[in-house]
Coordinates of C-alpha atoms in Angstrom, one line a residue:
Chain A
M10 CA 0.0 0.0 0.0
V11 CA 1.4 3.4 -0.8
S12 CA 0.0 6.7 0.3
V13 CA -1.0 9.5 -2.1
R14 CA 1.7 11.7 -0.7
A15 CA 4.3 8.9 -1.2
L16 CA 3.1 8.5 -4.7
M17 CA 3.5 12.2 -5.4
K18 CA 7.0 12.0 -4.0
A19 CA 7.8 9.0 -6.2
F20 CA 6.8 11.1 -9.2
G21 CA 8.8 14.2 -8.2
V22 CA 5.8 16.2 -7.2
A23 CA 5.9 18.3 -4.0
S24 CA 3.9 16.4 -1.5
T25 CA 3.7 18.8 1.4
G26 CA 0.9 21.3 2.0
N27 CA -2.5 21.3 0.5
R28 CA -2.5 18.9 -2.4
S29 CA -5.0 17.9 -5.0
I30 CA -4.9 14.4 -6.5
C31 CA -6.4 15.6 -9.8
L32 CA -4.1 18.6 -10.1
H33 CA -0.8 17.6 -8.5
L34 CA -0.7 13.8 -9.0
L35 CA -2.6 13.5 -12.3
G36 CA -1.8 16.8 -13.8
F37 CA -5.3 18.0 -14.6
A38 CA -5.4 21.8 -14.4
R39 CA -9.1 21.9 -13.9
Q40 CA -8.7 19.7 -10.8
R41 CA -11.1 17.1 -12.1
V42 CA -11.1 14.2 -14.5
P43 CA -11.5 15.6 -18.0
T44 CA -14.6 15.1 -20.2
D45 CA -14.5 12.3 -22.7
P46 CA -15.5 13.6 -26.1
D47 CA -17.5 10.5 -26.6
S48 CA -20.7 11.5 -24.7
A49 CA -21.5 7.8 -24.1
T50 CA -18.2 7.3 -22.2
V51 CA -17.0 8.7 -18.9
A52 CA -13.3 9.2 -18.6
R53 CA -11.9 7.3 -15.6
V54 CA -8.6 7.2 -13.8
S55 CA -7.3 4.5 -11.5
L56 CA -5.1 5.4 -8.6
L57 CA -4.1 1.7 -8.4
Q58 CA -2.9 2.0 -12.0
H59 CA -1.1 5.2 -11.2
A60 CA 0.5 3.6 -8.2
A61 CA 1.8 0.8 -10.5
D62 CA 3.2 3.5 -12.8
R63 CA 5.6 4.5 -10.1
T64 CA 7.7 1.4 -10.9
R65 CA 8.0 2.4 -14.5
P66 CA 10.2 4.7 -16.4
R67 CA 8.5 8.1 -16.8
I68 CA 8.6 11.5 -18.4
H69 CA 7.7 14.8 -16.8
L70 CA 5.9 17.5 -18.7
N71 CA 5.6 21.2 -18.7
V72 CA 2.4 22.1 -20.5
I73 CA 2.8 25.7 -21.6
R74 CA -0.3 27.5 -22.7
V75 CA 0.4 30.4 -25.0
G76 CA -2.1 33.2 -25.4
F77 CA -4.9 31.5 -23.6
D78 CA -5.8 34.8 -22.0
G79 CA -7.0 35.8 -25.5
V80 CA -9.5 33.0 -25.5
P81 CA -13.0 34.3 -24.9
A82 CA -14.0 33.8 -21.2
A83 CA -16.9 31.5 -22.2
N84 CA -14.5 29.1 -24.0
R85 CA -11.7 29.0 -21.5
D86 CA -13.0 26.1 -19.5
A87 CA -13.5 24.0 -22.6
A88 CA -10.0 24.8 -23.8
S89 CA -8.6 23.7 -20.4
D90 CA -10.7 20.6 -20.5
M91 CA -9.2 19.8 -23.9
V92 CA -5.7 20.1 -22.7
D93 CA -6.5 17.9 -19.7
Y94 CA -8.0 15.3 -22.0
G95 CA -4.7 15.4 -24.0
I96 CA -2.8 14.6 -20.8
Y97 CA -5.3 11.9 -19.8
K98 CA -5.1 10.3 -23.3
L99 CA -1.3 10.5 -23.4
R100 CA -0.9 8.7 -20.1
N101 CA -3.2 5.9 -21.3
I102 CA -1.4 5.6 -24.7
F103 CA 2.2 5.6 -23.3
R104 CA 1.3 3.2 -20.5
T105 CA 0.6 0.5 -23.0
V106 CA 4.3 0.4 -23.8
G107 CA 5.5 0.7 -20.2
L108 CA 6.2 4.4 -20.2
A109 CA 4.6 6.5 -17.5
V110 CA 3.7 10.2 -17.4
G111 CA 4.9 11.5 -14.1
R112 CA 4.8 15.1 -13.0
V113 CA 2.7 17.4 -15.2
E114 CA 3.0 21.1 -14.5
H115 CA 1.0 23.8 -16.1
W116 CA 2.5 27.1 -17.2
T117 CA 1.3 30.1 -19.1
V118 CA 2.6 32.8 -21.5
T119 CA 0.2 35.6 -22.0
A120 CA -0.7 36.9 -25.5
A121 CA 1.2 40.1 -24.8
Q122 CA 4.3 38.2 -23.6
A123 CA 4.0 35.9 -26.6
N124 CA 4.4 38.8 -29.0
G125 CA 2.4 37.1 -31.7
R126 CA 3.7 33.6 -31.1
D127 CA 0.2 32.5 -29.8
D128 CA -0.5 32.1 -33.5
V129 CA 2.2 30.0 -35.2
G130 CA 2.4 30.6 -38.9
S131 CA 5.5 28.7 -39.9
E132 CA 8.1 26.2 -38.7
D133 CA 10.5 29.1 -37.9
E134 CA 7.9 30.6 -35.7
A135 CA 7.5 27.3 -33.8
D136 CA 11.3 27.3 -33.5
I137 CA 11.4 30.8 -32.1
L138 CA 8.6 30.1 -29.6
S139 CA 10.7 27.3 -28.2
D140 CA 13.9 29.5 -28.2
E141 CA 12.1 32.3 -26.4
W142 CA 10.5 30.3 -23.6
S143 CA 11.8 27.4 -21.4
V144 CA 11.0 26.0 -18.0
N145 CA 14.1 25.4 -16.0
N146 CA 13.4 21.8 -14.8
D147 CA 13.7 18.3 -16.2
G148 CA 10.2 18.3 -17.8
I149 CA 9.6 18.3 -21.5
D150 CA 8.3 21.7 -22.6
V151 CA 5.1 21.1 -24.6
F152 CA 3.6 24.3 -26.0
V153 CA -0.1 24.6 -26.8
V154 CA -1.0 27.7 -28.8
R155 CA -4.3 29.3 -29.8
T156 CA -3.8 28.9 -33.5
I157 CA -1.5 27.3 -36.0
S158 CA -1.9 29.1 -39.2
A159 CA 0.8 27.0 -40.9
G160 CA 0.0 23.8 -42.8
F161 CA 0.8 21.5 -39.9
I162 CA -1.1 20.8 -36.7
G163 CA 1.8 20.1 -34.4
I164 CA 5.6 19.9 -34.7
S165 CA 8.5 18.5 -32.7
P166 CA 12.2 17.9 -33.1
V167 CA 13.1 14.3 -33.6
P168 CA 14.5 13.6 -31.1
G169 CA 14.2 16.5 -28.7
S170 CA 17.0 17.8 -26.6
C171 CA 17.3 17.4 -22.9
D172 CA 19.9 20.1 -22.6
K173 CA 17.9 22.9 -21.1
D174 CA 20.6 24.2 -18.8
L175 CA 21.6 26.8 -21.3
S176 CA 20.4 29.7 -19.3
A177 CA 22.8 29.5 -16.3
P178 CA 25.1 32.4 -16.5
Q179 CA 28.8 31.8 -15.9
P180 CA 31.2 34.0 -14.0
G181 CA 32.4 36.7 -16.3
G182 CA 29.2 36.3 -18.4
G183 CA 30.4 33.4 -20.5
A184 CA 28.0 30.9 -22.0
A185 CA 26.8 28.1 -19.9
N186 CA 28.1 25.6 -22.4
P187 CA 31.0 26.6 -24.5
Q188 CA 29.6 24.6 -27.4
D189 CA 26.1 26.1 -27.0
T190 CA 25.0 27.8 -30.2
G191 CA 21.5 28.5 -29.0
S192 CA 19.6 26.3 -31.4
R193 CA 17.7 24.7 -28.7
N194 CA 15.5 21.8 -29.7
D195 CA 14.2 21.4 -26.2
G196 CA 10.5 22.1 -26.8
L197 CA 7.7 20.9 -29.0
L198 CA 4.4 22.3 -30.3
G199 CA 1.8 19.9 -29.0
G200 CA -1.2 21.5 -30.8
E201 CA -3.6 24.3 -31.1
L202 CA -7.0 25.1 -29.5
D203 CA -8.8 25.2 -32.9
R204 CA -9.2 21.4 -33.0
D205 CA -11.6 18.9 -31.8
P206 CA -10.6 17.3 -28.5
E207 CA -9.9 13.8 -29.9
G208 CA -7.8 15.3 -32.8
F209 CA -5.9 17.5 -30.3
A210 CA -5.2 14.6 -28.0
R211 CA -3.8 12.5 -30.8
T212 CA -1.5 15.2 -32.1
F213 CA -0.4 15.9 -28.5
A214 CA 0.7 12.3 -28.0
H215 CA 2.1 12.0 -31.6
E216 CA 4.4 15.0 -31.2
L217 CA 5.6 13.7 -27.8
G218 CA 6.4 10.4 -29.6
H219 CA 8.6 12.4 -32.0
F220 CA 10.3 14.1 -29.2
L221 CA 11.1 10.7 -27.7
R222 CA 12.8 9.6 -30.9
L223 CA 9.9 8.1 -32.9
E224 CA 9.7 8.8 -36.6
H225 CA 6.6 8.5 -38.8
N226 CA 5.8 4.9 -39.8
H227 CA 5.5 6.0 -43.4
G228 CA 7.1 8.2 -46.0
G229 CA 6.4 11.8 -46.9
E230 CA 3.1 13.0 -48.4
P231 CA 1.2 11.5 -50.1
E232 CA 2.5 8.2 -48.7
C233 CA 0.6 6.4 -45.9
P234 CA 1.0 3.0 -44.2
A235 CA -0.2 0.2 -46.4
T236 CA -2.0 -1.7 -43.6
D237 CA -4.7 -0.8 -41.1
A238 CA -2.3 -1.7 -38.3
G239 CA 0.1 0.9 -39.7
K240 CA -2.7 3.5 -40.0
N241 CA -3.8 2.8 -36.5
N242 CA -0.3 3.5 -35.1
L243 CA 0.2 6.7 -33.2
M244 CA 3.1 7.7 -35.4
A245 CA 1.0 7.7 -38.6
Q246 CA 0.3 11.3 -39.4
T247 CA -3.3 12.3 -38.7
R248 CA -4.0 12.5 -42.5
C249 CA -3.2 8.7 -42.6
S250 CA -5.0 7.7 -39.5
I251 CA -8.3 5.8 -39.5
S252 CA -9.7 7.5 -36.4
A253 CA -8.3 10.2 -34.2
R254 CA -9.6 8.4 -31.1
N255 CA -8.4 4.9 -31.9
S256 CA -5.4 5.3 -34.1
V257 CA -3.1 5.7 -31.1
L258 CA -1.4 2.3 -30.9
L259 CA 2.3 1.8 -30.2
T260 CA 4.4 -1.2 -30.7
S261 CA 6.7 -2.7 -28.1
T262 CA 9.7 -1.7 -30.3
Q263 CA 8.5 1.9 -30.3
G264 CA 8.2 1.7 -26.5
D265 CA 11.7 0.4 -26.3
T266 CA 12.9 3.3 -28.5
M267 CA 11.1 6.0 -26.5
R268 CA 12.5 4.7 -23.2
T269 CA 16.1 5.3 -24.4
H270 CA 15.5 9.0 -24.6
C271 CA 17.4 11.2 -22.1
S272 CA 14.2 12.7 -20.7
V273 CA 12.9 9.4 -19.5
K274 CA 13.7 8.9 -15.8
N275 CA 14.0 5.5 -14.2
P276 CA 12.2 4.9 -10.9
Chain B
M14 CA 18.3 16.9 -35.8
A15 CA 15.2 17.0 -38.0
A16 CA 11.8 18.1 -36.9
S17 CA 8.6 16.3 -37.8
T18 CA 5.1 17.5 -38.2
D19 CA 1.6 16.2 -37.8
V20 CA -0.7 17.0 -40.7
E21 CA -4.4 16.7 -41.3
R22 CA -5.8 16.5 -44.8
N23 CA -9.2 16.2 -46.4
P24 CA -8.5 15.3 -50.0
E25 CA -11.9 13.8 -50.6
L26 CA -13.6 17.2 -50.6
S27 CA -14.1 18.9 -53.9
D28 CA -13.2 22.5 -54.4
P29 CA -16.9 23.6 -54.2
E30 CA -17.2 21.6 -50.9
L31 CA -14.1 23.3 -49.6
A32 CA -15.6 26.7 -50.6
A33 CA -18.7 25.9 -48.7
A34 CA -16.6 24.8 -45.7
L35 CA -14.8 28.2 -45.9
K36 CA -18.2 29.9 -45.6
G37 CA -18.9 27.9 -42.4
T38 CA -21.6 25.8 -43.9
N39 CA -20.0 22.4 -43.6
E40 CA -20.9 20.7 -40.3
R41 CA -18.0 18.3 -40.4
L42 CA -15.2 20.6 -41.5
G43 CA -14.4 23.9 -39.8
R44 CA -13.2 26.9 -41.7
M45 CA -9.6 26.7 -40.5
S46 CA -9.4 23.0 -41.4
A47 CA -10.8 23.8 -44.9
L48 CA -8.2 26.6 -45.2
K49 CA -5.4 24.3 -44.3
E50 CA -6.6 21.8 -46.9
L51 CA -6.8 24.5 -49.5
S52 CA -3.3 25.6 -48.8
Q53 CA -2.0 22.1 -49.4
R54 CA -3.6 21.5 -52.8
R55 CA -3.1 22.9 -56.2
S56 CA -6.5 24.3 -57.3
S57 CA -7.4 26.8 -60.0
R58 CA -9.8 28.3 -57.4
R59 CA -7.2 28.8 -54.8
T60 CA -6.4 32.5 -55.5
A61 CA -10.1 33.4 -55.7
L62 CA -11.1 31.5 -52.6
L63 CA -8.2 32.9 -50.5
S64 CA -8.8 36.4 -51.7
E65 CA -12.5 36.1 -50.9
V66 CA -11.7 35.0 -47.4
V67 CA -9.1 37.6 -46.7
T68 CA -11.3 40.5 -47.8
D69 CA -14.5 39.2 -46.1
P70 CA -15.1 41.2 -42.9
D71 CA -17.6 38.6 -41.7
Q72 CA -14.9 35.9 -41.6
P73 CA -13.3 35.2 -38.2
A74 CA -10.1 37.1 -37.8
A75 CA -8.0 33.9 -37.3
V76 CA -9.3 32.6 -40.6
R77 CA -8.6 35.8 -42.5
A78 CA -5.1 36.0 -41.0
A79 CA -4.3 32.4 -42.1
A80 CA -5.6 33.1 -45.6
A81 CA -3.4 36.2 -45.8
L82 CA -0.4 34.2 -44.8
D83 CA -1.2 31.7 -47.6
L84 CA -1.5 34.5 -50.2
G85 CA 2.0 35.4 -49.3
R86 CA 3.3 32.1 -50.8
E87 CA 2.9 33.2 -54.4
R88 CA 3.7 36.4 -56.2
K89 CA 0.6 37.3 -58.1
P90 CA -1.0 40.8 -58.6
K91 CA -4.4 39.6 -57.4
H92 CA -2.7 38.4 -54.2
Q93 CA -1.3 41.8 -53.6
D94 CA -4.6 43.5 -54.2
A95 CA -6.4 41.3 -51.7
L96 CA -3.6 41.7 -49.1
V97 CA -3.6 45.5 -49.4
T98 CA -7.4 45.4 -48.8
A99 CA -6.8 43.4 -45.7
L100 CA -4.6 46.1 -44.3
D101 CA -7.8 48.0 -43.6
A102 CA -9.1 45.2 -41.3
P103 CA -10.0 46.3 -37.7
E104 CA -8.2 43.3 -36.3
P105 CA -4.4 43.6 -35.7
S106 CA -4.0 39.9 -36.3
V107 CA -5.2 40.2 -39.8
I108 CA -3.1 43.3 -40.5
R109 CA -0.1 41.5 -39.1
R110 CA -0.4 38.5 -41.5
A111 CA -1.3 40.6 -44.5
A112 CA 1.8 42.8 -43.8
E113 CA 4.0 39.7 -43.5
A114 CA 2.6 38.3 -46.8
L115 CA 3.2 41.7 -48.5
G116 CA 6.7 41.7 -47.2
R117 CA 7.3 38.5 -49.2
V118 CA 5.5 39.4 -52.4
G119 CA 4.7 43.1 -52.4
D120 CA 6.2 45.7 -54.7
E121 CA 6.7 49.5 -54.2
Q122 CA 2.9 50.1 -54.5
A123 CA 2.5 47.7 -51.5
L124 CA 5.2 49.6 -49.7
E125 CA 3.2 52.8 -50.1
S126 CA 0.1 51.1 -48.6
L127 CA 2.2 49.8 -45.7
E128 CA 3.6 53.3 -45.0
S129 CA 0.2 54.5 -43.9
V130 CA -0.7 51.6 -41.7
K131 CA -0.5 52.1 -38.0
P132 CA -2.0 49.0 -36.3
R133 CA -2.6 48.4 -32.6
G134 CA -0.4 45.9 -30.9
A135 CA 3.3 45.2 -31.0
P136 CA 3.2 42.1 -33.2
A137 CA 1.2 43.9 -36.0
R138 CA 3.5 47.0 -35.8
Q139 CA 6.6 44.8 -36.0
S140 CA 5.2 42.9 -38.9
V141 CA 4.4 46.1 -40.8
Q142 CA 7.8 47.5 -40.1
F143 CA 9.6 44.3 -41.2
A144 CA 7.4 44.1 -44.3
K145 CA 8.5 47.6 -45.3
T146 CA 12.1 46.5 -44.7
L147 CA 11.8 43.4 -46.8
I148 CA 10.2 45.2 -49.7
S149 CA 12.8 47.9 -49.6
Y150 CA 15.7 45.5 -49.6
R151 CA 14.2 43.3 -52.2
H152 CA 13.7 46.2 -54.5
G153 CA 17.0 48.0 -53.7
L154 CA 15.4 51.1 -52.3
E155 CA 16.9 53.6 -50.0
S156 CA 14.2 53.6 -47.4
N157 CA 13.4 51.5 -44.3
H158 CA 17.0 50.4 -43.8
L159 CA 18.0 48.4 -40.7
R160 CA 20.1 50.1 -38.1
K161 CA 23.1 48.6 -36.5
P162 CA 22.2 47.7 -32.9
P163 CA 24.1 49.4 -30.1
E164 CA 27.2 47.6 -28.8
K165 CA 25.5 46.7 -25.5
E166 CA 22.9 44.6 -27.4
L167 CA 25.6 42.5 -29.1
L168 CA 27.5 39.6 -27.8
G169 CA 31.2 40.2 -27.5
S170 CA 34.0 38.2 -28.9
T171 CA 36.8 36.3 -27.3
G172 CA 39.2 38.0 -29.6
M173 CA 40.6 34.6 -30.6
P174 CA 39.9 33.1 -34.0
G175 CA 36.8 30.9 -34.0
A176 CA 36.9 27.2 -34.7
P177 CA 36.5 26.3 -38.4
L178 CA 33.0 25.2 -39.3
A179 CA 32.8 22.4 -41.8
V180 CA 31.0 23.6 -44.9
E181 CA 30.1 21.3 -47.7
K182 CA 29.2 22.6 -51.2
L183 CA 25.9 21.1 -52.4
A184 CA 25.6 19.7 -55.9
A185 CA 23.3 21.9 -57.9
A186 CA 20.9 18.9 -58.3
D187 CA 20.7 18.4 -54.5
A188 CA 20.1 22.1 -53.9
A189 CA 17.5 22.2 -56.6
R190 CA 15.5 19.4 -54.8
L191 CA 15.1 21.5 -51.7
L192 CA 14.0 24.6 -53.6
P193 CA 10.3 24.0 -54.2
E194 CA 9.4 24.0 -50.5
V195 CA 11.8 26.9 -49.8
E196 CA 10.3 28.9 -52.7
R197 CA 6.9 28.9 -51.0
E198 CA 8.5 31.0 -48.3
L199 CA 10.5 33.2 -50.6
P200 CA 8.2 33.9 -53.6
G201 CA 9.7 37.4 -54.0
T202 CA 13.3 36.4 -53.4
P203 CA 14.3 33.9 -56.1
V204 CA 17.2 31.9 -55.0
A205 CA 19.8 30.0 -57.0
P206 CA 20.5 26.2 -56.6
D207 CA 24.2 27.0 -57.3
P208 CA 26.2 27.8 -55.3
A209 CA 24.7 26.3 -52.1
F210 CA 26.5 25.4 -49.0
R211 CA 25.5 23.0 -46.1
F212 CA 26.8 23.3 -42.6
F213 CA 25.8 21.9 -39.2
C214 CA 25.4 23.9 -36.0
D215 CA 24.3 22.4 -32.7
E216 CA 23.0 19.2 -34.4
S217 CA 20.9 21.2 -36.8
E218 CA 21.5 21.3 -40.6
F219 CA 21.5 24.6 -42.4
V220 CA 22.0 25.5 -46.1
L221 CA 23.1 28.9 -47.3
L222 CA 21.5 29.9 -50.6
F223 CA 22.2 32.9 -52.6
S224 CA 19.7 35.1 -54.4
R225 CA 19.7 34.6 -58.2
E226 CA 20.4 38.3 -58.5
A227 CA 23.6 38.2 -56.5
V228 CA 25.2 35.3 -58.3
R229 CA 23.8 35.1 -61.8
R230 CA 26.8 36.9 -63.3
K231 CA 30.5 36.1 -63.1
T232 CA 30.9 39.1 -61.0
L233 CA 29.4 39.0 -57.5
A234 CA 26.5 41.5 -57.5
I235 CA 26.5 42.7 -54.0
G236 CA 27.0 46.1 -52.5
D237 CA 25.8 48.6 -55.0
K238 CA 22.3 48.8 -53.5
A239 CA 20.3 47.4 -50.6
A240 CA 19.6 43.7 -51.2
I241 CA 18.9 40.3 -49.8
P242 CA 21.9 38.5 -51.2
A243 CA 21.4 35.3 -49.4
V244 CA 19.2 33.3 -47.0
V245 CA 19.8 30.5 -44.6
V246 CA 17.3 27.6 -44.6
K247 CA 17.1 24.9 -41.9
R248 CA 16.3 21.3 -42.3
S249 CA 12.9 20.1 -41.1
S250 CA 11.1 16.8 -41.5
G251 CA 11.8 14.3 -44.2
L252 CA 14.7 14.1 -46.5
D253 CA 14.2 17.1 -48.6
R254 CA 12.3 19.6 -46.5
Y255 CA 13.8 22.8 -45.4
Y256 CA 12.3 26.0 -44.1
L257 CA 13.4 29.7 -44.1
Y258 CA 15.5 30.4 -41.0
E259 CA 17.3 33.6 -41.7
Y260 CA 17.4 36.4 -44.3
L261 CA 20.8 38.0 -44.8
L262 CA 20.3 41.7 -45.8
T263 CA 22.9 44.2 -46.8
H264 CA 23.1 47.9 -47.6
Q265 CA 25.8 50.5 -47.9
R266 CA 26.2 53.1 -45.2
A267 CA 27.0 56.7 -45.9
D268 CA 30.7 56.0 -45.0
G269 CA 30.9 53.3 -47.6
T270 CA 30.9 50.3 -45.3
L271 CA 28.6 47.5 -46.1
Q272 CA 26.3 46.5 -43.3
L273 CA 25.1 42.9 -43.0
F274 CA 22.2 41.8 -41.0
G275 CA 20.6 38.4 -40.2
M276 CA 16.9 38.5 -39.6
R277 CA 14.7 35.6 -38.6
S278 CA 11.6 35.1 -40.8
V279 CA 9.4 37.1 -38.4
G280 CA 11.7 40.1 -38.4
L281 CA 13.8 39.3 -35.3
M282 CA 17.3 40.6 -35.8
I283 CA 19.7 37.9 -34.6
H284 CA 23.0 38.9 -36.3
A285 CA 24.7 42.2 -37.2
G286 CA 28.0 42.8 -38.8
E287 CA 29.8 43.9 -41.9
L288 CA 30.6 42.7 -45.4
R289 CA 33.8 43.6 -47.2
L290 CA 34.3 43.1 -50.9
E291 CA 37.6 42.4 -52.6
G292 CA 36.8 42.0 -56.2
N293 CA 34.8 38.7 -56.4
V294 CA 35.5 37.8 -52.8
A295 CA 33.2 38.7 -50.0
H296 CA 34.5 38.7 -46.4
F297 CA 31.9 38.8 -43.8
E298 CA 31.6 38.9 -40.0
L299 CA 28.5 38.6 -38.0
R300 CA 28.0 39.0 -34.3
A301 CA 24.9 37.7 -32.5
L302 CA 22.5 39.8 -30.7
D303 CA 22.1 39.0 -27.0
R304 CA 18.5 37.9 -27.1
P305 CA 16.3 34.8 -27.1
G306 CA 16.0 33.3 -30.6
A307 CA 19.6 34.4 -31.5
P308 CA 22.1 31.6 -31.5
P309 CA 24.9 33.2 -29.5
V310 CA 27.7 32.8 -32.1
H311 CA 30.2 35.0 -33.8
V312 CA 30.5 33.9 -37.4
A313 CA 33.2 35.0 -39.8
G314 CA 33.9 33.8 -43.3
T315 CA 34.9 34.3 -46.9
Y316 CA 32.9 33.6 -50.0
D317 CA 34.9 33.4 -53.2
H318 CA 32.5 33.8 -56.1
G319 CA 35.1 33.0 -58.7
E320 CA 36.2 29.8 -57.1
G321 CA 32.7 29.0 -55.8
T322 CA 34.0 28.3 -52.3
L323 CA 32.9 29.3 -48.8
A324 CA 34.9 29.1 -45.6
M325 CA 33.4 29.9 -42.2
S326 CA 34.5 29.9 -38.6
L327 CA 32.4 30.0 -35.5
A328 CA 33.0 31.2 -32.0
T329 CA 30.7 31.4 -29.0
G330 CA 29.7 35.0 -28.3
L331 CA 30.4 36.4 -24.9
R332 CA 28.7 38.9 -22.8
T333 CA 30.8 40.5 -20.1
G334 CA 29.4 42.0 -16.9
A335 CA 25.7 41.3 -16.2
S336 CA 24.2 37.9 -17.0
R337 CA 23.1 37.3 -20.6
R338 CA 19.8 38.3 -21.9
N339 CA 20.0 35.5 -24.3
P340 CA 18.5 32.9 -22.1
P341 CA 14.8 32.2 -22.7
G342 CA 12.1 33.6 -20.5
E343 CA 10.4 31.3 -18.0
P344 CA 6.6 31.0 -18.4
T345 CA 4.4 31.7 -15.3
K346 CA 3.4 28.6 -13.4
I347 CA -0.3 28.0 -13.0
D348 CA -1.0 27.1 -9.4
P349 CA -4.7 27.4 -8.9
P350 CA -6.2 27.3 -5.4
I351 CA -7.2 23.8 -4.4
G352 CA -10.9 23.0 -4.7

């Protein structure tokens, strides 16, 4: 038997003071289990399952909302619910290949601070967003913006970099890393608000797959996997997938690959 | 390292169905998804549909802005007309993207229209200013020139020679393969497949491409007027996909020196320095600005147009005294009250 506070501690979450299971342990910003887009289904979480996850390798996330203050007040709860659903879905997807999602923290960059980057219009703009903002911890920075005006719906380096310690100043003002040239690939664009929740969740997990070394399981457009199994794999692009909800499968080989990434922490 | 994208397509929809979706009358497909589909396909109705969206005040601002961005991928008179109309939009986000698109495809008439635009909000104002800059440099005009940043905004140098950077000259056929994607971001700045040079920096692959204007003759055509002599593209997903990373702009100062600037695609200055010509050989030196988004490097090199060679060296830029401004900002943590 393990206590909730011990579980939080196992996942690197501060366990003292007033804590919320939904927020601090499970990472749901709305402090409740998110809404399943299928109205016939109720999303459920299992603390027992989460307790078992503490024995598994895990990643930590920083979910960075960009420009959400510009979302009309009436739509903000739905936007937050969608992000939480993405986290919920991600945990379920990655768990199938033995990879847990540990600490999830929520961060924000206001529209004014973003200076236009709450609407990403090109790959270079996605690059700049990740260059301009970084959370100084061991979590993967996942940006969620209001709009992506470019032709993609998410983007990530393959693989992502764990080297986020580029901001520490050195005596005399020298660079933290003499080899540092500032082309940080330490963040990814997990999606935009202008999507349906199921599509958003799939892209969120898909891009994290890329960050953790996974490539597409098919060639460039117009190619798609030849089999249904391929199309149902998480790493098929959304344009190739059969259904956003169910085309989220991972193979054990893909799980093995993801677990070799530097951001994966062993228990 | 490469980057990879997720893409959604709806190829089964006909152009008329897409047009209906753009009007918001398709229950299954939203306007933005319809726009993304339209931007990916070759369609004879593309210009007409995009222009309609951009100039329609009843369209949501985000959709108009995205359509404006797309109109900036091809240089056509009708595109410019629609974009100039969009400069009158009440929403700064629409003006911003219309300005960016005009920066890529607009001519001196577009520049005139941009001169009178004073939008609300920093992003829109910055885009308008950078659009004016791009048009001016593309057309060799004397206005809207960039200013050398003050010394305190630049990273210093160790004073030692930098380490040589391995540069590989690309075969013209290899460079030609990456051009179609790049040209969508540079419709008003035709680039040449030869010469082209590849180099790696911090595990990312870059290619330096020259404008056709700069290298089409035996004599290097740089320096006599403001110009965009070269661009740097960065490798993205797939084998042959690259995106615009940095414009290199040059103009002559009153004292005769040639200023050289590196600007990210959104108008962020990341490098500043000088160019010195010795016949057909260009010596350049670029220092990084001390800001997020600017790789903190000091680059120096020589391009020999006659020999078709490029040599570069790289050093990490230093900031003395106070800690660097280059590090990224940290977002604000969301810590809602419990319950």
